């Protein structure tokens, strides 16, 4: 083969290789890197925070995520409570234990030297002189009570008969209970659980209310409590336990640790660092501040008390299911 033929063949091969090198890749635009494009278009899948372990669903959170949702936990403690049924009640006003102070004459309202004008919600002792109108005799509180209404302020000109203060004696508030149809006869005593605390206040039966409960239209009964609590004003809702025979021992699950889902009450138990699983909480054994539960909950277990709703949302965002959820 001559030298000229060899040179010609090499030139043709060079042109073919060059054309292949500069030809755009199929499926890409001219000038784009196909490897980069494949990486860029691949979907980014974040790892699930929900896993299945030991036959249960667990929500996994790192410390940063736990701080973000404000998650906090508490160790459970053993408790004992009367067996009973929890119903709702409401603090009702007592006209006979309410007093209204009115201006005796027309004139300027002024305070008594050394005393301040009572504020809304302030407790005033019996026999206290609180103010005077012009030169009239001082206004005296006939019995101890909490200020429920303020009708005027010192320095104002008031008319004769104008309401200046209203006070109510709520040292032993009365609670109205809409009595469930299947609860049997009214109990001689019930247990009132004021909101936001662990107090258990006994209340004694006064008798049937003159009217049915305005919401349920069920027959109502009135009970007088043995003590007052902060915020015990007319209209306040309270939980009430209708006692039955005996007591129950178990583990106290705080109200604030419980979340409702599909008609059941649940709590999240900490299984390990950053691991939380949902467990059923029975609601047939109420106690002050929560519910008495049995296994799998036990004294010393750690459960979530803030961030519970966020854990529930996180669990069902992934919808990981192990076994039967309802009734497990």
PDB file of N, CA, C and O in Angstrom, residues 85-92 174-180 183 186-193 203-209 211-214 216-225 238-243:
ATOM      1  N   UNK A  85     -66.548   7.118  87.115  1.00  0.00           N
ATOM      2  CA  UNK A  85     -66.830   7.567  85.751  1.00  0.00           C
ATOM      3  C   UNK A  85     -66.611   9.061  85.671  1.00  0.00           C
ATOM      4  O   UNK A  85     -67.018   9.804  86.571  1.00  0.00           O
ATOM      5  N   UNK A  86     -65.970   9.515  84.611  1.00  0.00           N
ATOM      6  CA  UNK A  86     -65.698  10.944  84.474  1.00  0.00           C
ATOM      7  C   UNK A  86     -66.774  11.585  83.605  1.00  0.00           C
ATOM      8  O   UNK A  86     -67.072  11.109  82.506  1.00  0.00           O
ATOM      9  N   UNK A  87     -67.355  12.676  84.122  1.00  0.00           N
ATOM     10  CA  UNK A  87     -68.333  13.471  83.381  1.00  0.00           C
ATOM     11  C   UNK A  87     -67.920  14.937  83.500  1.00  0.00           C
ATOM     12  O   UNK A  87     -66.981  15.270  84.214  1.00  0.00           O
ATOM     13  N   UNK A  88     -68.633  15.795  82.796  1.00  0.00           N
ATOM     14  CA  UNK A  88     -68.319  17.219  82.839  1.00  0.00           C
ATOM     15  C   UNK A  88     -69.325  17.962  83.711  1.00  0.00           C
ATOM     16  O   UNK A  88     -70.504  17.597  83.786  1.00  0.00           O
ATOM     17  N   UNK A  89     -68.844  19.000  84.393  1.00  0.00           N
ATOM     18  CA  UNK A  89     -69.684  19.864  85.201  1.00  0.00           C
ATOM     19  C   UNK A  89     -69.346  21.318  84.939  1.00  0.00           C
ATOM     20  O   UNK A  89     -68.391  21.631  84.207  1.00  0.00           O
ATOM     21  N   UNK A  90     -70.118  22.205  85.548  1.00  0.00           N
ATOM     22  CA  UNK A  90     -69.885  23.638  85.345  1.00  0.00           C
ATOM     23  C   UNK A  90     -70.193  24.394  86.631  1.00  0.00           C
ATOM     24  O   UNK A  90     -71.190  24.114  87.311  1.00  0.00           O
ATOM     25  N   UNK A  91     -69.298  25.323  86.975  1.00  0.00           N
ATOM     26  CA  UNK A  91     -69.537  26.183  88.131  1.00  0.00           C
ATOM     27  C   UNK A  91     -70.688  27.122  87.805  1.00  0.00           C
ATOM     28  O   UNK A  91     -70.709  27.735  86.725  1.00  0.00           O
ATOM     29  N   UNK A  92     -71.643  27.227  88.715  1.00  0.00           N
ATOM     30  CA  UNK A  92     -72.827  28.056  88.474  1.00  0.00           C
ATOM     31  C   UNK A  92     -72.877  29.199  89.481  1.00  0.00           C
ATOM     32  O   UNK A  92     -72.360  29.093  90.600  1.00  0.00           O
ATOM     33  N   UNK A 174     -70.429  26.069  93.729  1.00  0.00           N
ATOM     34  CA  UNK A 174     -71.436  25.064  93.401  1.00  0.00           C
ATOM     35  C   UNK A 174     -71.231  24.636  91.951  1.00  0.00           C
ATOM     36  O   UNK A 174     -71.051  25.475  91.058  1.00  0.00           O
ATOM     37  N   UNK A 175     -71.264  23.322  91.750  1.00  0.00           N
ATOM     38  CA  UNK A 175     -71.068  22.748  90.416  1.00  0.00           C
ATOM     39  C   UNK A 175     -72.359  22.060  89.976  1.00  0.00           C
ATOM     40  O   UNK A 175     -72.965  21.313  90.753  1.00  0.00           O
ATOM     41  N   UNK A 176     -72.767  22.334  88.745  1.00  0.00           N
ATOM     42  CA  UNK A 176     -73.935  21.668  88.168  1.00  0.00           C
ATOM     43  C   UNK A 176     -73.460  20.549  87.246  1.00  0.00           C
ATOM     44  O   UNK A 176     -72.588  20.750  86.401  1.00  0.00           O
ATOM     45  N   UNK A 177     -74.041  19.359  87.417  1.00  0.00           N
ATOM     46  CA  UNK A 177     -73.665  18.198  86.609  1.00  0.00           C
ATOM     47  C   UNK A 177     -74.869  17.731  85.803  1.00  0.00           C
ATOM     48  O   UNK A 177     -75.939  17.486  86.372  1.00  0.00           O
ATOM     49  N   UNK A 178     -74.692  17.622  84.504  1.00  0.00           N
ATOM     50  CA  UNK A 178     -75.720  17.020  83.655  1.00  0.00           C
ATOM     51  C   UNK A 178     -75.634  15.508  83.864  1.00  0.00           C
ATOM     52  O   UNK A 178     -74.645  14.882  83.478  1.00  0.00           O
ATOM     53  N   UNK A 179     -76.650  14.941  84.489  1.00  0.00           N
ATOM     54  CA  UNK A 179     -76.556  13.556  84.933  1.00  0.00           C
ATOM     55  C   UNK A 179     -76.818  12.575  83.783  1.00  0.00           C
ATOM     56  O   UNK A 179     -77.886  12.596  83.173  1.00  0.00           O
ATOM     57  N   UNK A 180     -75.837  11.695  83.482  1.00  0.00           N
ATOM     58  CA  UNK A 180     -76.034  10.722  82.395  1.00  0.00           C
ATOM     59  C   UNK A 180     -77.205   9.791  82.685  1.00  0.00           C
ATOM     60  O   UNK A 180     -77.439   9.409  83.840  1.00  0.00           O
ATOM     61  N   UNK A 183     -76.293   6.512  84.525  1.00  0.00           N
ATOM     62  CA  UNK A 183     -75.430   6.623  85.706  1.00  0.00           C
ATOM     63  C   UNK A 183     -76.138   6.240  86.995  1.00  0.00           C
ATOM     64  O   UNK A 183     -75.531   6.256  88.061  1.00  0.00           O
ATOM     65  N   UNK A 186     -78.325   9.775  91.815  1.00  0.00           N
ATOM     66  CA  UNK A 186     -77.302  10.778  92.129  1.00  0.00           C
ATOM     67  C   UNK A 186     -76.489  10.326  93.334  1.00  0.00           C
ATOM     68  O   UNK A 186     -77.030   9.824  94.324  1.00  0.00           O
ATOM     69  N   UNK A 187     -75.159  10.487  93.267  1.00  0.00           N
ATOM     70  CA  UNK A 187     -74.280  10.129  94.373  1.00  0.00           C
ATOM     71  C   UNK A 187     -74.371  11.193  95.460  1.00  0.00           C
ATOM     72  O   UNK A 187     -74.608  12.367  95.186  1.00  0.00           O
ATOM     73  N   UNK A 188     -74.135  10.765  96.701  1.00  0.00           N
ATOM     74  CA  UNK A 188     -74.098  11.740  97.807  1.00  0.00           C
ATOM     75  C   UNK A 188     -72.852  12.611  97.718  1.00  0.00           C
ATOM     76  O   UNK A 188     -72.858  13.747  98.177  1.00  0.00           O
ATOM     77  N   UNK A 189     -71.799  12.081  97.136  1.00  0.00           N
ATOM     78  CA  UNK A 189     -70.557  12.841  96.977  1.00  0.00           C
ATOM     79  C   UNK A 189     -69.949  12.525  95.625  1.00  0.00           C
ATOM     80  O   UNK A 189     -70.100  11.414  95.096  1.00  0.00           O
ATOM     81  N   UNK A 190     -69.290  13.518  95.071  1.00  0.00           N
ATOM     82  CA  UNK A 190     -68.534  13.344  93.839  1.00  0.00           C
ATOM     83  C   UNK A 190     -67.173  13.996  94.047  1.00  0.00           C
ATOM     84  O   UNK A 190     -66.922  14.654  95.070  1.00  0.00           O
ATOM     85  N   UNK A 191     -66.293  13.815  93.078  1.00  0.00           N
ATOM     86  CA  UNK A 191     -64.948  14.391  93.159  1.00  0.00           C
ATOM     87  C   UNK A 191     -64.776  15.346  91.984  1.00  0.00           C
ATOM     88  O   UNK A 191     -64.916  14.949  90.823  1.00  0.00           O
ATOM     89  N   UNK A 192     -64.484  16.596  92.292  1.00  0.00           N
ATOM     90  CA  UNK A 192     -64.293  17.628  91.269  1.00  0.00           C
ATOM     91  C   UNK A 192     -62.806  17.744  90.963  1.00  0.00           C
ATOM     92  O   UNK A 192     -61.973  17.814  91.879  1.00  0.00           O
ATOM     93  N   UNK A 193     -62.484  17.769  89.674  1.00  0.00           N
ATOM     94  CA  UNK A 193     -61.101  17.909  89.220  1.00  0.00           C
ATOM     95  C   UNK A 193     -60.964  19.256  88.509  1.00  0.00           C
ATOM     96  O   UNK A 193     -61.294  19.377  87.327  1.00  0.00           O
ATOM     97  N   UNK A 203     -67.184  17.114  96.731  1.00  0.00           N
ATOM     98  CA  UNK A 203     -68.382  17.951  96.668  1.00  0.00           C
ATOM     99  C   UNK A 203     -69.579  17.127  97.135  1.00  0.00           C
ATOM    100  O   UNK A 203     -69.676  15.936  96.828  1.00  0.00           O
ATOM    101  N   UNK A 204     -70.461  17.774  97.888  1.00  0.00           N
ATOM    102  CA  UNK A 204     -71.631  17.095  98.455  1.00  0.00           C
ATOM    103  C   UNK A 204     -72.900  17.503  97.711  1.00  0.00           C
ATOM    104  O   UNK A 204     -73.040  18.647  97.259  1.00  0.00           O
ATOM    105  N   UNK A 205     -73.818  16.563  97.620  1.00  0.00           N
ATOM    106  CA  UNK A 205     -75.062  16.790  96.894  1.00  0.00           C
ATOM    107  C   UNK A 205     -75.926  17.838  97.594  1.00  0.00           C
ATOM    108  O   UNK A 205     -76.177  17.752  98.794  1.00  0.00           O
ATOM    109  N   UNK A 206     -76.355  18.844  96.844  1.00  0.00           N
ATOM    110  CA  UNK A 206     -77.339  19.817  97.322  1.00  0.00           C
ATOM    111  C   UNK A 206     -78.734  19.343  96.956  1.00  0.00           C
ATOM    112  O   UNK A 206     -79.645  19.325  97.781  1.00  0.00           O
ATOM    113  N   UNK A 207     -78.898  18.929  95.706  1.00  0.00           N
ATOM    114  CA  UNK A 207     -80.197  18.458  95.230  1.00  0.00           C
ATOM    115  C   UNK A 207     -80.318  18.679  93.738  1.00  0.00           C
ATOM    116  O   UNK A 207     -79.389  19.172  93.075  1.00  0.00           O
ATOM    117  N   UNK A 208     -81.463  18.336  93.165  1.00  0.00           N
ATOM    118  CA  UNK A 208     -81.653  18.544  91.729  1.00  0.00           C
ATOM    119  C   UNK A 208     -81.732  20.020  91.379  1.00  0.00           C
ATOM    120  O   UNK A 208     -82.253  20.829  92.164  1.00  0.00           O
ATOM    121  N   UNK A 209     -81.204  20.359  90.225  1.00  0.00           N
ATOM    122  CA  UNK A 209     -81.309  21.736  89.739  1.00  0.00           C
ATOM    123  C   UNK A 209     -82.738  21.997  89.282  1.00  0.00           C
ATOM    124  O   UNK A 209     -83.476  21.075  88.924  1.00  0.00           O
ATOM    125  N   UNK A 211     -83.647  23.483  86.652  1.00  0.00           N
ATOM    126  CA  UNK A 211     -83.781  23.370  85.203  1.00  0.00           C
ATOM    127  C   UNK A 211     -82.841  22.298  84.683  1.00  0.00           C
ATOM    128  O   UNK A 211     -81.827  21.976  85.306  1.00  0.00           O
ATOM    129  N   UNK A 212     -83.158  21.753  83.508  1.00  0.00           N
ATOM    130  CA  UNK A 212     -82.295  20.775  82.859  1.00  0.00           C
ATOM    131  C   UNK A 212     -81.028  21.451  82.350  1.00  0.00           C
ATOM    132  O   UNK A 212     -80.958  22.677  82.226  1.00  0.00           O
ATOM    133  N   UNK A 213     -80.022  20.645  82.071  1.00  0.00           N
ATOM    134  CA  UNK A 213     -78.782  21.193  81.532  1.00  0.00           C
ATOM    135  C   UNK A 213     -79.088  21.886  80.199  1.00  0.00           C
ATOM    136  O   UNK A 213     -79.751  21.304  79.323  1.00  0.00           O
ATOM    137  N   UNK A 214     -78.618  23.134  79.998  1.00  0.00           N
ATOM    138  CA  UNK A 214     -78.996  23.887  78.787  1.00  0.00           C
ATOM    139  C   UNK A 214     -78.446  23.294  77.498  1.00  0.00           C
ATOM    140  O   UNK A 214     -79.002  23.543  76.428  1.00  0.00           O
ATOM    141  N   UNK A 216     -77.318  19.676  77.027  1.00  0.00           N
ATOM    142  CA  UNK A 216     -77.726  18.285  76.783  1.00  0.00           C
ATOM    143  C   UNK A 216     -79.193  18.038  77.048  1.00  0.00           C
ATOM    144  O   UNK A 216     -79.728  17.014  76.626  1.00  0.00           O
ATOM    145  N   UNK A 217     -79.845  18.946  77.780  1.00  0.00           N
ATOM    146  CA  UNK A 217     -81.239  18.796  78.212  1.00  0.00           C
ATOM    147  C   UNK A 217     -81.424  17.623  79.156  1.00  0.00           C
ATOM    148  O   UNK A 217     -82.549  17.157  79.379  1.00  0.00           O
ATOM    149  N   UNK A 218     -80.337  17.124  79.735  1.00  0.00           N
ATOM    150  CA  UNK A 218     -80.430  16.050  80.725  1.00  0.00           C
ATOM    151  C   UNK A 218     -80.775  16.645  82.083  1.00  0.00           C
ATOM    152  O   UNK A 218     -80.476  17.826  82.360  1.00  0.00           O
ATOM    153  N   UNK A 219     -81.354  15.848  82.981  1.00  0.00           N
ATOM    154  CA  UNK A 219     -81.561  16.326  84.348  1.00  0.00           C
ATOM    155  C   UNK A 219     -80.221  16.694  84.981  1.00  0.00           C
ATOM    156  O   UNK A 219     -79.196  16.054  84.720  1.00  0.00           O
ATOM    157  N   UNK A 220     -80.236  17.731  85.808  1.00  0.00           N
ATOM    158  CA  UNK A 220     -78.997  18.214  86.428  1.00  0.00           C
ATOM    159  C   UNK A 220     -79.092  18.165  87.937  1.00  0.00           C
ATOM    160  O   UNK A 220     -80.181  18.308  88.511  1.00  0.00           O
ATOM    161  N   UNK A 221     -77.910  17.993  88.559  1.00  0.00           N
ATOM    162  CA  UNK A 221     -77.819  18.015  90.016  1.00  0.00           C
ATOM    163  C   UNK A 221     -76.763  19.029  90.431  1.00  0.00           C
ATOM    164  O   UNK A 221     -75.770  19.254  89.722  1.00  0.00           O
ATOM    165  N   UNK A 222     -77.005  19.649  91.594  1.00  0.00           N
ATOM    166  CA  UNK A 222     -76.081  20.652  92.130  1.00  0.00           C
ATOM    167  C   UNK A 222     -75.278  20.048  93.276  1.00  0.00           C
ATOM    168  O   UNK A 222     -75.828  19.365  94.142  1.00  0.00           O
ATOM    169  N   UNK A 223     -73.974  20.349  93.277  1.00  0.00           N
ATOM    170  CA  UNK A 223     -73.068  19.872  94.324  1.00  0.00           C
ATOM    171  C   UNK A 223     -72.246  21.049  94.843  1.00  0.00           C
ATOM    172  O   UNK A 223     -71.747  21.855  94.054  1.00  0.00           O
ATOM    173  N   UNK A 224     -72.104  21.121  96.181  1.00  0.00           N
ATOM    174  CA  UNK A 224     -71.265  22.170  96.776  1.00  0.00           C
ATOM    175  C   UNK A 224     -69.905  21.574  97.106  1.00  0.00           C
ATOM    176  O   UNK A 224     -69.806  20.554  97.793  1.00  0.00           O
ATOM    177  N   UNK A 225     -68.865  22.236  96.604  1.00  0.00           N
ATOM    178  CA  UNK A 225     -67.511  21.752  96.842  1.00  0.00           C
ATOM    179  C   UNK A 225     -67.049  22.106  98.252  1.00  0.00           C
ATOM    180  O   UNK A 225     -67.570  23.030  98.883  1.00  0.00           O
ATOM    181  N   UNK A 238     -65.486  21.995  84.585  1.00  0.00           N
ATOM    182  CA  UNK A 238     -64.636  21.129  85.396  1.00  0.00           C
ATOM    183  C   UNK A 238     -64.965  19.673  85.072  1.00  0.00           C
ATOM    184  O   UNK A 238     -66.058  19.354  84.598  1.00  0.00           O
ATOM    185  N   UNK A 239     -63.992  18.805  85.315  1.00  0.00           N
ATOM    186  CA  UNK A 239     -64.246  17.375  85.227  1.00  0.00           C
ATOM    187  C   UNK A 239     -64.715  16.877  86.587  1.00  0.00           C
ATOM    188  O   UNK A 239     -64.279  17.379  87.623  1.00  0.00           O
ATOM    189  N   UNK A 240     -65.621  15.903  86.572  1.00  0.00           N
ATOM    190  CA  UNK A 240     -66.187  15.358  87.806  1.00  0.00           C
ATOM    191  C   UNK A 240     -66.141  13.840  87.734  1.00  0.00           C
ATOM    192  O   UNK A 240     -66.472  13.249  86.697  1.00  0.00           O
ATOM    193  N   UNK A 241     -65.697  13.215  88.825  1.00  0.00           N
ATOM    194  CA  UNK A 241     -65.700  11.762  88.910  1.00  0.00           C
ATOM    195  C   UNK A 241     -66.889  11.316  89.748  1.00  0.00           C
ATOM    196  O   UNK A 241     -67.074  11.790  90.874  1.00  0.00           O
ATOM    197  N   UNK A 242     -67.688  10.416  89.181  1.00  0.00           N
ATOM    198  CA  UNK A 242     -68.796   9.809  89.914  1.00  0.00           C
ATOM    199  C   UNK A 242     -68.265   8.519  90.526  1.00  0.00           C
ATOM    200  O   UNK A 242     -68.085   7.517  89.824  1.00  0.00           O
ATOM    201  N   UNK A 243     -67.967   8.519  91.821  1.00  0.00           N
ATOM    202  CA  UNK A 243     -67.296   7.360  92.421  1.00  0.00           C
ATOM    203  C   UNK A 243     -68.156   6.105  92.392  1.00  0.00           C
ATOM    204  O   UNK A 243     -69.377   6.159  92.471  1.00  0.00           O
TER     205      UNK A 243
END
